[in-house]
Each structure stands twice: as C-alpha cells, then as structure tokens.
Tab-separated table of C-alpha atoms and ligand atoms in Angstrom:
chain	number	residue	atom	x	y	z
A	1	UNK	CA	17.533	10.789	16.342
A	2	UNK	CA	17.010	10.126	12.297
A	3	UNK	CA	15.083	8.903	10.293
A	4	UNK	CA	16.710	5.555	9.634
A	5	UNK	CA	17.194	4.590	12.958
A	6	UNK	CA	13.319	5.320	13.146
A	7	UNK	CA	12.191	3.269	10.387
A	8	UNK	CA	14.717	0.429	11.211
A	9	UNK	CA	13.368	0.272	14.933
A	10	UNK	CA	9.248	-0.233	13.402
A	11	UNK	CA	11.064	-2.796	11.117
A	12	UNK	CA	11.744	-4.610	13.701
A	13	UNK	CA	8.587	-4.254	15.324
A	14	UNK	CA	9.297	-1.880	18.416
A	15	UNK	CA	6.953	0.317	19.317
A	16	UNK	CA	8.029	4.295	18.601
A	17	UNK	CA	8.528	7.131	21.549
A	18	UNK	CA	6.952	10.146	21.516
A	19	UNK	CA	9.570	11.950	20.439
A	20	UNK	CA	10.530	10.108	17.644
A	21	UNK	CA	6.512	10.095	16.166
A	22	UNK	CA	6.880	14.382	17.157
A	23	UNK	CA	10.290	14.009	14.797
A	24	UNK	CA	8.359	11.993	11.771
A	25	UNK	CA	5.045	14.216	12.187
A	26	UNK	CA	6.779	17.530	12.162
A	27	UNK	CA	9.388	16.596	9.633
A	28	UNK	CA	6.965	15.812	7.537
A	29	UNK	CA	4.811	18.944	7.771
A	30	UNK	CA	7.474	21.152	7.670
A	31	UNK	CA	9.190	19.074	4.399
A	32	UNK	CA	12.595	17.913	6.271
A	33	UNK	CA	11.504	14.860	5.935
A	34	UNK	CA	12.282	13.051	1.994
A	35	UNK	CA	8.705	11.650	0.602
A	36	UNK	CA	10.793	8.692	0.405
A	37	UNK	CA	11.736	7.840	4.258
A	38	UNK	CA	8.295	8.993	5.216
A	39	UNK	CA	7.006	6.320	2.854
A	40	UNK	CA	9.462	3.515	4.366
A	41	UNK	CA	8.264	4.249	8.092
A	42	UNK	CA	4.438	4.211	7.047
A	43	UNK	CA	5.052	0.771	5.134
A	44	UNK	CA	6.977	-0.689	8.425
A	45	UNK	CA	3.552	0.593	10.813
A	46	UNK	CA	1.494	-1.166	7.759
A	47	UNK	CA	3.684	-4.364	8.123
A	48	UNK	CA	4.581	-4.008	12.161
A	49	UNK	CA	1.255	-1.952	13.084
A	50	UNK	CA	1.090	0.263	15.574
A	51	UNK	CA	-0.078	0.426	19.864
A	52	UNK	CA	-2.711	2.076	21.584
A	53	UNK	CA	-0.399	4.686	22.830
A	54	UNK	CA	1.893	5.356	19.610
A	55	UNK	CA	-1.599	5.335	17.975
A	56	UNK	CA	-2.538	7.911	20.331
A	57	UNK	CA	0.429	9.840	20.205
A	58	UNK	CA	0.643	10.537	16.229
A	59	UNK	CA	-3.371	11.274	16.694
A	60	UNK	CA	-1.794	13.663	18.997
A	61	UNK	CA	1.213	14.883	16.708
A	62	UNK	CA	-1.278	15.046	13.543
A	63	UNK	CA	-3.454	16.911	15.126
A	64	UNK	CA	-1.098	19.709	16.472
A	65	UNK	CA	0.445	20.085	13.124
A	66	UNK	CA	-1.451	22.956	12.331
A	67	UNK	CA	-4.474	25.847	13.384
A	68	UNK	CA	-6.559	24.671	15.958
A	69	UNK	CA	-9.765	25.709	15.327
A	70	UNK	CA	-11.422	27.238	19.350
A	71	UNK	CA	-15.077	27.256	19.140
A	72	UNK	CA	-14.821	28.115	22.846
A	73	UNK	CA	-16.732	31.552	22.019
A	74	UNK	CA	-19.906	29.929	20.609
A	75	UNK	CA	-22.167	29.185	23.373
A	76	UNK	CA	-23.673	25.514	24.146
A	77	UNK	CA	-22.422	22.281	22.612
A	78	UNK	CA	-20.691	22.185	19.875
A	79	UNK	CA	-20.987	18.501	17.644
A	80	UNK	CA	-19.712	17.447	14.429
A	81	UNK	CA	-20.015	14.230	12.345
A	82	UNK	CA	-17.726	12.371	10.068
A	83	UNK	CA	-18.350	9.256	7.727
A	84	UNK	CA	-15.538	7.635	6.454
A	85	UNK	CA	-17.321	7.750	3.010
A	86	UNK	CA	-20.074	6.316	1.062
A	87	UNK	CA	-22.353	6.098	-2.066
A	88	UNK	CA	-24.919	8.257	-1.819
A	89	UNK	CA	-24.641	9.674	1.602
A	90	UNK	CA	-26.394	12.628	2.141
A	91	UNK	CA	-26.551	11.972	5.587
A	92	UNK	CA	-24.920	15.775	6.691
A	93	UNK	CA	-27.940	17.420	4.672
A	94	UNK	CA	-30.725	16.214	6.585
A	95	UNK	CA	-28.774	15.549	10.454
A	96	UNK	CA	-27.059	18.718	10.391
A	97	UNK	CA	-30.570	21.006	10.746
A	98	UNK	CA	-32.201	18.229	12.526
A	99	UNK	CA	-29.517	18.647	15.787
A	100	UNK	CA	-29.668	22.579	15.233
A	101	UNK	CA	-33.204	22.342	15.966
A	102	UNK	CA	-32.609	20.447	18.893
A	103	UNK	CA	-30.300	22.993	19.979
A	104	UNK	CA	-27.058	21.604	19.245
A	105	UNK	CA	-24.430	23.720	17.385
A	106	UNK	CA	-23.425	22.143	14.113
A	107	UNK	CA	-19.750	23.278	13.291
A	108	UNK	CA	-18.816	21.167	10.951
A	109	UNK	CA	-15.931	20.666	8.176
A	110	UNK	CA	-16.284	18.049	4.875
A	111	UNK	CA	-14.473	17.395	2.002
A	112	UNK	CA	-15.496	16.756	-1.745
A	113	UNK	CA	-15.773	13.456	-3.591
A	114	UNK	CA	-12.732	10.863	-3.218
A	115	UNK	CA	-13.108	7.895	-6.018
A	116	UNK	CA	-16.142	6.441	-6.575
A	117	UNK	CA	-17.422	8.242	-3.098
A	118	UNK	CA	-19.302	11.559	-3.145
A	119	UNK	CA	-18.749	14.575	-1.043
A	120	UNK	CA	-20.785	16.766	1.321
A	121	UNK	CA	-18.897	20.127	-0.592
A	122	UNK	CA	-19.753	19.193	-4.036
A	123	UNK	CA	-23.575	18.411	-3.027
A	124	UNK	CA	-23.734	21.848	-1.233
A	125	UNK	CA	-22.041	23.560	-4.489
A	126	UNK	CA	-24.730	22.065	-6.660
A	127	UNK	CA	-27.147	24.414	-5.006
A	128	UNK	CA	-27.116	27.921	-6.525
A	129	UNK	CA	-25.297	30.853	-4.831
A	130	UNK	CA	-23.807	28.833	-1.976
A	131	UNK	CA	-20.538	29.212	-0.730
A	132	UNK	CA	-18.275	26.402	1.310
A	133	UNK	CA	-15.646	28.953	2.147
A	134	UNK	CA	-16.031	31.110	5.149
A	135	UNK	CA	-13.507	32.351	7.208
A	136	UNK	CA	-12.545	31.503	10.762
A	137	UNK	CA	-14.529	34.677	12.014
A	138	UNK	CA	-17.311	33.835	9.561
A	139	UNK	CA	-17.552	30.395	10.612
A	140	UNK	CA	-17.816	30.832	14.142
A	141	UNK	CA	-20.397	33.638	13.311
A	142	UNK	CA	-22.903	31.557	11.301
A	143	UNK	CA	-22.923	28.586	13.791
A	144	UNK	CA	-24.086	31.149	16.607
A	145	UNK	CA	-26.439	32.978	14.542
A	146	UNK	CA	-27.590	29.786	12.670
A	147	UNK	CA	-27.170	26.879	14.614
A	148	UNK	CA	-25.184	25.010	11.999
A	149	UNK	CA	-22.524	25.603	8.947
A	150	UNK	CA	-20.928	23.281	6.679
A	151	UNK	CA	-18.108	24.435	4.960
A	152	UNK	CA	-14.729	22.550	2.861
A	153	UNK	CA	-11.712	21.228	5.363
A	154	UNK	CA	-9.081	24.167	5.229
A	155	UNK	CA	-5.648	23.231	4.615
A	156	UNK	CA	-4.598	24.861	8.052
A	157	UNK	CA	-6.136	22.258	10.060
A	158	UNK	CA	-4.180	18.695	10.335
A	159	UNK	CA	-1.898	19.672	7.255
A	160	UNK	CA	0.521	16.871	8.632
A	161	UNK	CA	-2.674	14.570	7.510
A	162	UNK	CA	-2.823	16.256	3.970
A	163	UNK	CA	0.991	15.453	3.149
A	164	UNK	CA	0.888	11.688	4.907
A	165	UNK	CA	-2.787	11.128	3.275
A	166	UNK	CA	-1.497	11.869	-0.391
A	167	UNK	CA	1.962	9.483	0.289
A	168	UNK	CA	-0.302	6.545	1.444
A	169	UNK	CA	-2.677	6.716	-1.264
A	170	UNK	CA	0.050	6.145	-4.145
A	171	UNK	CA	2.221	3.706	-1.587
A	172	UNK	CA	-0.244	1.005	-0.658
A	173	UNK	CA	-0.207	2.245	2.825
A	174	UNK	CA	-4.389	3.259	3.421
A	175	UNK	CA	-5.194	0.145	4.710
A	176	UNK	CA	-3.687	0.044	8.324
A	177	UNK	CA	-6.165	1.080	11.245
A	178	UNK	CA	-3.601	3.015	13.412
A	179	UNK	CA	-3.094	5.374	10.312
A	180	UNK	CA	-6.698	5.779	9.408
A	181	UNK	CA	-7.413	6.744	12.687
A	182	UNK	CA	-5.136	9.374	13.586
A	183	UNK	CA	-5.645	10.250	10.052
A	184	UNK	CA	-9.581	10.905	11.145
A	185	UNK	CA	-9.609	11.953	14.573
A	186	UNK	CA	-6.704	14.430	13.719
A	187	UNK	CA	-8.555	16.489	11.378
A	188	UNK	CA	-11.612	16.152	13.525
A	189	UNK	CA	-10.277	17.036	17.276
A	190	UNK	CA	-8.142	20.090	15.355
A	191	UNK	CA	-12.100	21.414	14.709
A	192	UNK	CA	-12.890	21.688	18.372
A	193	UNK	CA	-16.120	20.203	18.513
A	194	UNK	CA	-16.948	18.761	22.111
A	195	UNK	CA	-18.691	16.130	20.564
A	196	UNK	CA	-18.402	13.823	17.529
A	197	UNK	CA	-20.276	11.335	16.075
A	198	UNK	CA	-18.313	8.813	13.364
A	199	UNK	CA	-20.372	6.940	10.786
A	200	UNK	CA	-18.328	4.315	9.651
A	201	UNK	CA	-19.616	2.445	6.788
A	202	UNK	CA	-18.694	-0.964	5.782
A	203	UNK	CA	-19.672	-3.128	2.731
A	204	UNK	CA	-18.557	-3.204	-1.020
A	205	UNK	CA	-19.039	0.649	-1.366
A	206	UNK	CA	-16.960	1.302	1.868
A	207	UNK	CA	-12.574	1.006	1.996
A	208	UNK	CA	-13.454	-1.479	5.162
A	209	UNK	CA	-15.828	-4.319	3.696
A	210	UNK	CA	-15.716	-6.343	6.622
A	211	UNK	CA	-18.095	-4.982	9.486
A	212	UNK	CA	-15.595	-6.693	12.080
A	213	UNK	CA	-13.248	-4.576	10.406
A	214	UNK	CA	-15.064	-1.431	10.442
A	215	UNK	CA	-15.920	-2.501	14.428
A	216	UNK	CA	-12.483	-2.503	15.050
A	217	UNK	CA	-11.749	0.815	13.227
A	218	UNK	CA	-14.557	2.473	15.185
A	219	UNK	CA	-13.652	1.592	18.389
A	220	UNK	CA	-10.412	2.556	18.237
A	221	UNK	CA	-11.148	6.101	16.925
A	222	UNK	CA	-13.939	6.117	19.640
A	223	UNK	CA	-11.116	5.258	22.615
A	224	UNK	CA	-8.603	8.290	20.543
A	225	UNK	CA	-10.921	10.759	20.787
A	226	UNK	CA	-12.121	10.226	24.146
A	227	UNK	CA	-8.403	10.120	25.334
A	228	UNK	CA	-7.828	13.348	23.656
A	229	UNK	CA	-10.832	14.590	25.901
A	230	UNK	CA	-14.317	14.516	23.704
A	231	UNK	CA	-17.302	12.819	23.824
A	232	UNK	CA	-17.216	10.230	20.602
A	233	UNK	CA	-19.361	7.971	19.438
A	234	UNK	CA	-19.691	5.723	15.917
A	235	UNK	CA	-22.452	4.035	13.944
A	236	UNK	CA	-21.492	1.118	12.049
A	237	UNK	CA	-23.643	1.650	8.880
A	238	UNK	CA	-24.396	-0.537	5.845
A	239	UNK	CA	-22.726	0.705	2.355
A	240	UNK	CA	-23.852	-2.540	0.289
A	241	UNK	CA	-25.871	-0.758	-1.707
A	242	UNK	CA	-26.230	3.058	-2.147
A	243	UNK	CA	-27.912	5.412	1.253
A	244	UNK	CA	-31.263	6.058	0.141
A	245	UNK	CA	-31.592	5.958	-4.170
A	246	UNK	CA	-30.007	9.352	-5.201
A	247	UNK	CA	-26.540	9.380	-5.827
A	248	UNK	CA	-24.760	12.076	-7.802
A	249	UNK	CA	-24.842	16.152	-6.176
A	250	UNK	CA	-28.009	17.942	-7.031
A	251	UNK	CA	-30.090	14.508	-7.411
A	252	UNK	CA	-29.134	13.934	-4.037
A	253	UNK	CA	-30.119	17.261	-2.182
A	254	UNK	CA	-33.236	16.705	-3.759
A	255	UNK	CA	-33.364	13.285	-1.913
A	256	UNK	CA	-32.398	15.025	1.103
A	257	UNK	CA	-35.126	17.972	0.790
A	258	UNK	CA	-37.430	15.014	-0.066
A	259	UNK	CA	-36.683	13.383	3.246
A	260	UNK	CA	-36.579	16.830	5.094
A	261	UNK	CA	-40.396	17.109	3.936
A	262	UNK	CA	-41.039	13.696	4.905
A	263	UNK	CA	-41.275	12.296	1.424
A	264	UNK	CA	-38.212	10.816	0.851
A	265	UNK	CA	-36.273	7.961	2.049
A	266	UNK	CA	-37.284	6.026	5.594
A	267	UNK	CA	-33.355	4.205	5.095
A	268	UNK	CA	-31.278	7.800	5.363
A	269	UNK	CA	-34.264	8.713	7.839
A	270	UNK	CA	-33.380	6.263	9.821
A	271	UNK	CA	-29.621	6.910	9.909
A	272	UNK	CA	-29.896	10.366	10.522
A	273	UNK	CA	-32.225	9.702	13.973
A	274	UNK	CA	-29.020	6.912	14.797
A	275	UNK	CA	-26.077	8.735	14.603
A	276	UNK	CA	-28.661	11.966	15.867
A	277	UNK	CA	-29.466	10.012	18.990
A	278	UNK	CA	-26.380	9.021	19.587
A	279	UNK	CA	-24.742	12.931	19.588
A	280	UNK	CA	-28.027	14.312	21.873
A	281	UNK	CA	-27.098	11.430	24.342
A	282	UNK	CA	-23.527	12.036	24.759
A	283	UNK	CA	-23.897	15.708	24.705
A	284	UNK	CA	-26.497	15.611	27.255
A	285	UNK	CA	-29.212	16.625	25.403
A	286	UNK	CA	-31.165	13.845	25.965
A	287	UNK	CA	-31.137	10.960	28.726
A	288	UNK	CA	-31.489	8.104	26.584
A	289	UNK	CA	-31.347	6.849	22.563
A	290	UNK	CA	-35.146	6.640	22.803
A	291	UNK	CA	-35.974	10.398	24.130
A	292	UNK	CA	-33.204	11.465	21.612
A	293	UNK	CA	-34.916	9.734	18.765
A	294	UNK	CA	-38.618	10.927	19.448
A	295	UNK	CA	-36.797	15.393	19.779
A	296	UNK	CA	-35.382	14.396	16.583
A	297	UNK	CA	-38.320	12.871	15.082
A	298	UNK	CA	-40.278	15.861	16.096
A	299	UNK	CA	-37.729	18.207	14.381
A	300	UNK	CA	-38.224	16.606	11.229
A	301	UNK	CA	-41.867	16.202	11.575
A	302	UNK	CA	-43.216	19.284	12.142
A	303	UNK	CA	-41.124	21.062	9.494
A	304	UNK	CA	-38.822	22.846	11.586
A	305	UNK	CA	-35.864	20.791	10.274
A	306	UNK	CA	-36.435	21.933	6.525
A	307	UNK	CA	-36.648	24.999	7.695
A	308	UNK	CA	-33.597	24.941	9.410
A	309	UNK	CA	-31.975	23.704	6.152
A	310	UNK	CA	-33.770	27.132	4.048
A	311	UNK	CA	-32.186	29.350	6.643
A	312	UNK	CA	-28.595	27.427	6.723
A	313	UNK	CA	-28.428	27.529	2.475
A	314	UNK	CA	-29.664	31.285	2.602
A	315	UNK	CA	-26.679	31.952	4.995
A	316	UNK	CA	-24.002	30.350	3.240
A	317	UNK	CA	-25.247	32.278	0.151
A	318	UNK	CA	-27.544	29.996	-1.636
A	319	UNK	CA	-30.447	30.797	-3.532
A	320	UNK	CA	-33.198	28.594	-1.470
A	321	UNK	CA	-35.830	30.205	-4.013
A	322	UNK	CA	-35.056	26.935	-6.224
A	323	UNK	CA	-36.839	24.703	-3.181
A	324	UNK	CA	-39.826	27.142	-3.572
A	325	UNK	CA	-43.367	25.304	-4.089
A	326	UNK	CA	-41.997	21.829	-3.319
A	327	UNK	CA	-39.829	22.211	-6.531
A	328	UNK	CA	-36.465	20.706	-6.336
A	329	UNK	CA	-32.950	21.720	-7.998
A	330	UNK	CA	-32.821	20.793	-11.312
A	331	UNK	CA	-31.817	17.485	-13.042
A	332	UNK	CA	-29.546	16.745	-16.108
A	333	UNK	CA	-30.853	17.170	-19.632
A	334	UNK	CA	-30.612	13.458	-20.578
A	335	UNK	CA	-31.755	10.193	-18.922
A	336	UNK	CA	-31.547	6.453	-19.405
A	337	UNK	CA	-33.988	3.744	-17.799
A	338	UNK	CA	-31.680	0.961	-16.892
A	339	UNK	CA	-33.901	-2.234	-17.164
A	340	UNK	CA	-33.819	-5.766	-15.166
A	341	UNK	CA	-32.469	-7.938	-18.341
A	342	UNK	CA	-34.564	-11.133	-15.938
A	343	UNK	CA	-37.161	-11.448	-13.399
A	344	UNK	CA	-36.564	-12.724	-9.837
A	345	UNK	CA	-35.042	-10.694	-6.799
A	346	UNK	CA	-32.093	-8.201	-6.364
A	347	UNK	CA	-29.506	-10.420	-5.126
A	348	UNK	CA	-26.657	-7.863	-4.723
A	349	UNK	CA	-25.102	-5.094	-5.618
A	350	UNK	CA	-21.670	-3.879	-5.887
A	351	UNK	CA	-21.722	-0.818	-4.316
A	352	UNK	CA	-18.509	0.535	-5.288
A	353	UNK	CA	-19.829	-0.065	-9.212
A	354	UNK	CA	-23.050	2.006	-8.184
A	355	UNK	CA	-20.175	5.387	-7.613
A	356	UNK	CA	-18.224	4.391	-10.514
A	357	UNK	CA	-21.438	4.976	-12.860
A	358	UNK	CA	-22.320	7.655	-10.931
A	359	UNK	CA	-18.708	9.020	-11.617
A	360	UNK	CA	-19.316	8.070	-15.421
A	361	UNK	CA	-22.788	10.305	-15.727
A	362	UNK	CA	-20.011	13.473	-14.688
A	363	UNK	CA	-20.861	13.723	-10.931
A	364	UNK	CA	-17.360	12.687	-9.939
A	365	UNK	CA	-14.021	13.256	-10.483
A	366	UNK	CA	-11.885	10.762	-12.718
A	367	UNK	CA	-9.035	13.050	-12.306
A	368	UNK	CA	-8.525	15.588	-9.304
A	369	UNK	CA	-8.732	18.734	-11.484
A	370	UNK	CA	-12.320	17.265	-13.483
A	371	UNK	CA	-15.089	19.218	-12.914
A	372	UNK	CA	-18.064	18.148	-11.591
A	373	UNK	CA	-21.003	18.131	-13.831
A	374	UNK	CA	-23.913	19.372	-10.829
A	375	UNK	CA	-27.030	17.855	-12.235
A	376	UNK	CA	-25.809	14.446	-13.656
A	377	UNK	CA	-25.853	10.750	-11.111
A	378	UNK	CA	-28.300	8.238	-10.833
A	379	UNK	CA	-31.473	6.936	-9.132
A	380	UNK	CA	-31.901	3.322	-8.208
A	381	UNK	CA	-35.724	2.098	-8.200
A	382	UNK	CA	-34.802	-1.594	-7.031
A	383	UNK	CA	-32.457	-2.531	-4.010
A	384	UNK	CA	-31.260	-5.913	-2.382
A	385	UNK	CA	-34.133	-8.024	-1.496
A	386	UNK	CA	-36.468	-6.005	-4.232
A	387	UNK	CA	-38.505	-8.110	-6.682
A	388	UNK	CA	-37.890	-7.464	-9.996
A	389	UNK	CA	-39.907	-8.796	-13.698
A	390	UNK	CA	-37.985	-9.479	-16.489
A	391	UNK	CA	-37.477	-5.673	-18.281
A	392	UNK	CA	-38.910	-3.712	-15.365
A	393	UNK	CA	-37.052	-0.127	-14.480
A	394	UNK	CA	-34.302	-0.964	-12.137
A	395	UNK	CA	-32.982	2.460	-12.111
A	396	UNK	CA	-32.071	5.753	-14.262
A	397	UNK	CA	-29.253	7.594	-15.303
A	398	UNK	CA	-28.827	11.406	-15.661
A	399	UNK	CA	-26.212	12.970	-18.082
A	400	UNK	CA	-25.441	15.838	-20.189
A	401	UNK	CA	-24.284	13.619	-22.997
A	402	UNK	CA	-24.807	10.309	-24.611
A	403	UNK	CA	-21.755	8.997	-24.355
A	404	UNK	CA	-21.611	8.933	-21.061
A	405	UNK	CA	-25.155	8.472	-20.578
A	406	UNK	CA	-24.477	4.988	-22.301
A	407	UNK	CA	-21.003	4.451	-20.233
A	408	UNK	CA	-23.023	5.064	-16.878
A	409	UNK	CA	-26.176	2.483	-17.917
A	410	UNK	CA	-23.914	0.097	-18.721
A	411	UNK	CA	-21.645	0.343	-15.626
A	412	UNK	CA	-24.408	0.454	-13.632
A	413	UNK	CA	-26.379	-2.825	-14.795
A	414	UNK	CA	-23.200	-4.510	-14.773
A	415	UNK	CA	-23.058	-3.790	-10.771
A	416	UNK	CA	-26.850	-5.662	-9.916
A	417	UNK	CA	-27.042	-9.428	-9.888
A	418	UNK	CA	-30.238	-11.210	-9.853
A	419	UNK	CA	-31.608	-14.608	-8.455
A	420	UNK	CA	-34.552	-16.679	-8.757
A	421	UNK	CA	-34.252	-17.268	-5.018
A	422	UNK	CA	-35.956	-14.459	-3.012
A	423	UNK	CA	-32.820	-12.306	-1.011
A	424	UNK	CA	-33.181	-10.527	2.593
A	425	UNK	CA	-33.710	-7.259	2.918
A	426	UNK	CA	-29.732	-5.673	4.185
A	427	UNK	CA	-29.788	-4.031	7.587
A	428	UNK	CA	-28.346	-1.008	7.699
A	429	UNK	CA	-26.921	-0.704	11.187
A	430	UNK	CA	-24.276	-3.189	12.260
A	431	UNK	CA	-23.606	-1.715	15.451
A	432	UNK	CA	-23.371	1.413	17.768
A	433	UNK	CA	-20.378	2.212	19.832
A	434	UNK	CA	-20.410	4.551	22.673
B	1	LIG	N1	-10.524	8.953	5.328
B	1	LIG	C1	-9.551	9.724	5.857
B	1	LIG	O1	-9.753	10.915	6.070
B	1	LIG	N2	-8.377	9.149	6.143
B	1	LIG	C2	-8.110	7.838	5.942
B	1	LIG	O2	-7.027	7.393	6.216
B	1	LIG	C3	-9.127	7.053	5.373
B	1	LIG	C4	-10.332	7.660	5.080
C-alpha cells in the first residue's frame, strides 16, 4: 500500500478500506506522510466525497490518533457541547452551569477565536485570574468537585485533526462534509463524554450558509457519533445576525452574566434551554424536551445557575469579585455610536461583517500570534426586523484606539442594510436532530 495508489483509487471515485484510511491517518500524524500527498487525497474526497462507512472509519482513525481522554472515574453523566462557530456565541457560559445544576457533569474542551468567529477560551481569559489549562488529573478533579470545567483543546487529543485541519485550511479543502465531520466528532468522542450536544449554526456568519446544508452536516455527525457509541444530538441554530448583541470577550461574559441574572438576552436564553433540553433528554435526565426545559428554566431562575458560574470561575482561578454588586467586567476605554444613516427596518445583516468589526475593535486575531485586546467588540442595539429612524443608535463600538475605533464603525455599518418595507423577525432554530 502507498500513497499514490491511495489517492489514484479516490480519483477515480472508489471508496477507501480501512486500512488504507489507518495508512493516510497515521502517516499523517506521525509525519511519513509529505504535506503534499496528504493534500492530493483530501482534494480527491473534496472532488469524489466520501461514504457512510469510510466517513466513519477516518472518524474512527482521527479519533485514535492520540490520548483518549477516560472520564470513566467521574461519577454520573458526563455531556459536552460543540458549535461549529459563531458571532457572538456565548452559548457555553450560560448552558454549561445551567446542566451542572441539573446534575449533569460538564467536561468540556473549546478552542479560541478562528476568523471572524470568537472563542469560548478567549472569553474565559478576559475574566481576571482564570486559567484554561488544567491537567488531566485537574480536569477530572474540578468536574467532580464542581460539576463543570471548561478548559482549551490539548494538542494530545485528535492531533491527526490538528495536522489535516491546518492542510485544508490553506488547500481549499474545508468545505466537504465527510471531512468536517470526522474532523468534529474526532476531537469530541477522544473527550469521552457519554453525551454530546452539536450546535450547528448556519447563515452568513456560519462556514455552512445553507440550513439544508448545515441539516445535512448535522445529521451525519449525529449518525458518527452514535455509531461510535454516544448519545448525540444537534440544534440547527440561526447565525444571520450575531447570538444575543455582545460580541467581542469581556463584552460578552457580561451578556452572559446578564442573562445568568435574568437580565440579558431572551434569544441566547432560548438557545441555551434547546440544546439544554436536548442533552437532559438523551442523557436521561429528563423524559421529554418540555420537563427538560421547565429543570432548566428553574436553574436559571432561581439563581442557582449564576451561582454555579461564581463557583466554576473561582475554581479555574478567576477573580469572581469583579461580578460583585451586579457590576460587570470592564469595557474598553473608547466607544463609537454607530448610527442608522435612514429610517425604515433592519433588512439584513451580514453576519460574517458583524466578526470582522468585531476583529477590527482588537477582540480577534488578524494573525494567529495577535493578541487579543480583552475589553474591546461591539454591541448591536437594532437586529433584523428592528425599526429604525433616520440617525438613531444602531449599535456601538469599543476600542482602545481611534484608529481602530473608526475601522470597526465603519466595517460594521457597512454590514446592516435597510428597507422601507417592514422585514420578519429571523428564527433562530431551524431544526433539532436527535
Ligand atoms: N470546525 C472544525 O473543528 N473542523 C472543521 O472541519 C470545521 C469546523
């Protein structure tokens, strides 16, 4: 078996044996395997695509390519989540303590910004004190004492993913469903949760903008990961316009406290009781979406889920003193009103324009080694479907500096459009797979 005989064979549109995916998978993990052959075979699945079963089977492969994390020695059920990425989604922050409370245990891995989306990691490291690195022991430890911990992906776990991810992002090669999914599910079954609960967004702020697209993609990471023996279930979720109205780090854990103490937004409320409901049901937590929704409804209405979140950043480190009194981390030392230039209604919104400004104020990364200015992003006072008069504040920037103060206002008017004509409200689920 080589290489070229493997490549020619999905060239010609067979489908690949085991063995030869466990040959391509562990060459390249272990570096046999030139950048440039690896690149040639993940063009010919792009072009040829992949089956169930060779889908399964470099799931599989992937996810054997490195430390398996065993959570076997934490008592009760252990969930995670994963969203494929968004614009303001600050989803983790508020569902994480709201299933500890109803006693699930939250083990969960994320990763930092990627382009114009944010990351879970970043927002967490905007919080004073707290750390994202624990080790394996330390890990296991906090989710048993705790409830819940959310700490950065370690390069252990799926490192066949970290090698194949960083080919196909400079070789046209994201874009194919087969690889995004064992791309997913590997990193996600190597963290031994029994359940998992995918949010898959779809939209102009999401890599799948169709929702049949992002149907597809969902259930066929929903079949992987039930094959591979766990309880999975995915949320299609809206990303044509920004989760909630912060986006940036700090701004939005201060959304997500806000929500937490029932002040903040009813739209990342909602999502979090979704994909919520969804993980008490399959876990057995709860017999149906409805009984799930009013023990997580509870959680965050009597207080015990903010709580939950005091006691999670206190034992990752973090200084939950800055939450004291209702107060809320801080904000950036300039700010911009960004002003509707007409009246009439929010017709749209580019989505994906909404992270680049965000990325302009300093929240995100332009260039992998940037670093991440905490308090900067953006608030958005009008959505789709919002009225708007000619001049009226449709949103605010936050920046250290002018410059990009004025970079970010200007990106981010350039991504609303207006009409005279009154626009629907979006939804924000499409659908819910089980
Ligand atoms: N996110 C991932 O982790 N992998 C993909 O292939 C796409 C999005």
């Amino acid at each position: 078996m080589n290489m070229y005989e493997i490549i020619t064979k999905k060239k010609l549109g067979k489908a690949l044996t085991k063995e030869e995916i466990d040959y391509f998978v562990s060459g390249v993990t272990d570096g046999s395997i030139p950048d440039y052959q690896a690149a040639a075979l993940l063009m010919a699945i792009c072009m040829r695509g992949m089956n169930d079963e060779e889908t399964f089977l470099i799931t599989d492969a992937m996810t054997h390519s490195g430390e398996m994390l065993d959570l076997s020695v934490i008592e009760g059920i252990k969930v995670d989540k994963h969203s494929t990425g968004g614009v303001g989604d600050k989803t983790t922050l508020v569902l994480a303590p709201m299933l500890a409370c109803c006693g699930l245990k939250v083990a969960k891995m994320s990763g930092r910004g990627l382009g114009h989306t944010g990351g879970t990691i970043d927002k967490l490291e905007s919080i004073p004190g707290f750390t994202t690195t624990l080790s394996d022991e330390d890990f296991i430890k906090t989710v048993r004492e705790h409830g819940l911990t959310v700490v950065g992906q370690t390069a252990d776990l799926a490192p066949a993913d970290k090698k194949l991810y960083a080919l196909r992002d400079v070789t046209a090669t994201i874009d194919n469903i087969s690889l995004i999914t064992s791309s997913i599910m590997s990193k996600k079954l190597a963290c031994g949760a029994d359940a998992i609960v995918l949010d898959v967004k779809t939209g102009s702020g999401a890599f799948m903008k169709e929702p049949g697209d992002a149907i597809a993609l969902g259930k066929k990471m929903v079949d992987i990961g039930k094959r591979a023996g766990k309880k999975v279930g995915c949320v299609i979720s809206d990303m044509n316009q920004p989760l909630g109205t912060h986006v940036g780090n700090a701004i939005e854990v201060n959304e997500a406290v806000e929500t937490l103490r029932g002040r903040g937004s009813a739209e990342l409320r909602e999502l979090c009781l979704v994909l919520g409901s969804v993980l008490l049901v399959m876990s057995g937590t709860a017999p149906d979406r409805q009984e799930a929704v009013s023990m997580l409804s509870e959680a965050l209405d009597s207080g015990r889920a903010l709580d939950k979140f005091m006691e999670f950043v206190r034992a990752q480190g973090g200084d939950a003193s800055v939450f004291d009194n209702d107060a809320l981390l801080a904000t950036a030392p300039l700010s911009r009103d960004v002003c509707a230039p007409c009246g009439g209604y929010v017709k749209r919104i580019s989505c994906s324009e909404v992270g680049m400004a965000s990325l302009l104020t300093g929240a995100g990364r332009e260039k992998k080694e940037d670093v991440l200015d905490p308090a900067a992003g953006l608030i958005v006072a009008r959505k789709v479907g919002d009225p708007v008069s000619a001049g009226e504040k449709i949103a605010t920037v936050y920046a250290s500096d002018e410059d990009r103060l004025e970079r970010a206002a200007e990106k981010l008017l350039e991504a609303y459009e207006f009409s005279s004509e009154p626009a629907e409200p979006l939804k924000l689920i499409h659908e819910i797979i089980m």
